[in-house]
Amino acid sequence: MKFIDTSKDRWHTIHGEDGPMVTLTPAPYSLLTRMQWNSVRNHWPAGMPVG
């Protein structure tokens, strides 16, 4: 069994100071909340990994 080494994990969440950020700059390997995704999906670059 292998565990995720967080120092080498490319995937990351995007948080503001007091919760999820509303204004996002597209970045590869971003883990977004549903609300974040709904706000950026129309202009998210095709082929850029997002989860």
mmCIF file of C-alpha atoms in Angstrom:
data_model
loop_
_atom_site.group_PDB
_atom_site.id
_atom_site.type_symbol
_atom_site.label_atom_id
_atom_site.label_comp_id
_atom_site.label_asym_id
_atom_site.label_seq_id
_atom_site.Cartn_x
_atom_site.Cartn_y
_atom_site.Cartn_z
ATOM 1 C CA MET A 1 0.000 0.000 0.000
ATOM 2 C CA LYS A 2 1.341 3.424 -0.938
ATOM 3 C CA PHE A 3 0.324 6.652 0.697
ATOM 4 C CA ILE A 4 0.288 10.096 -0.877
ATOM 5 C CA ASP A 5 3.370 12.145 -0.051
ATOM 6 C CA THR A 6 1.886 15.635 0.244
ATOM 7 C CA SER A 7 5.235 17.283 -0.461
ATOM 8 C CA LYS A 8 5.275 15.626 -3.922
ATOM 9 C CA ASP A 9 1.541 15.743 -4.675
ATOM 10 C CA ARG A 10 0.787 18.044 -7.637
ATOM 11 C CA TRP A 11 -2.900 18.453 -6.740
ATOM 12 C CA HIS A 12 -3.811 21.350 -4.434
ATOM 13 C CA THR A 13 -6.891 23.115 -3.135
ATOM 14 C CA ILE A 14 -7.417 26.838 -3.525
ATOM 15 C CA HIS A 15 -8.412 28.673 -0.348
ATOM 16 C CA GLY A 16 -8.881 32.278 0.603
ATOM 17 C CA GLU A 17 -8.192 33.702 4.044
ATOM 18 C CA ASP A 18 -11.574 32.698 5.445
ATOM 19 C CA GLY A 19 -12.821 30.065 2.984
ATOM 20 C CA PRO A 20 -12.861 29.185 -0.712
ATOM 21 C CA MET A 21 -11.728 31.938 -3.072
ATOM 22 C CA VAL A 22 -14.353 33.259 -5.455
ATOM 23 C CA THR A 23 -11.970 34.827 -8.007
ATOM 24 C CA LEU A 24 -9.623 32.177 -9.394
ATOM 25 C CA THR A 25 -6.684 32.222 -11.762
ATOM 26 C CA PRO A 26 -6.503 28.922 -13.684
ATOM 27 C CA ALA A 27 -3.609 26.768 -12.494
ATOM 28 C CA PRO A 28 -2.856 23.126 -13.374
ATOM 29 C CA TYR A 29 -3.802 20.422 -10.863
ATOM 30 C CA SER A 30 -6.245 22.602 -8.931
ATOM 31 C CA LEU A 31 -8.856 20.937 -6.747
ATOM 32 C CA LEU A 32 -11.927 23.156 -6.851
ATOM 33 C CA THR A 33 -15.173 23.194 -4.929
ATOM 34 C CA ARG A 34 -18.350 22.859 -6.966
ATOM 35 C CA MET A 35 -19.056 26.573 -6.502
ATOM 36 C CA GLN A 36 -15.541 27.485 -7.703
ATOM 37 C CA TRP A 37 -15.838 25.197 -10.744
ATOM 38 C CA ASN A 38 -19.243 26.592 -11.701
ATOM 39 C CA SER A 39 -17.812 30.116 -11.637
ATOM 40 C CA VAL A 40 -14.748 29.360 -13.817
ATOM 41 C CA ARG A 41 -15.684 26.473 -16.100
ATOM 42 C CA ASN A 42 -16.668 28.688 -19.045
ATOM 43 C CA HIS A 43 -13.175 30.193 -19.277
ATOM 44 C CA TRP A 44 -11.019 27.336 -17.880
ATOM 45 C CA PRO A 45 -8.354 26.427 -20.482
ATOM 46 C CA ALA A 46 -9.095 23.190 -22.344
ATOM 47 C CA GLY A 47 -6.605 20.481 -21.454
ATOM 48 C CA MET A 48 -5.547 22.031 -18.135
ATOM 49 C CA PRO A 49 -5.954 19.401 -15.378
ATOM 50 C CA VAL A 50 -8.590 20.258 -12.776
ATOM 51 C CA GLY A 51 -10.443 18.195 -10.197
#
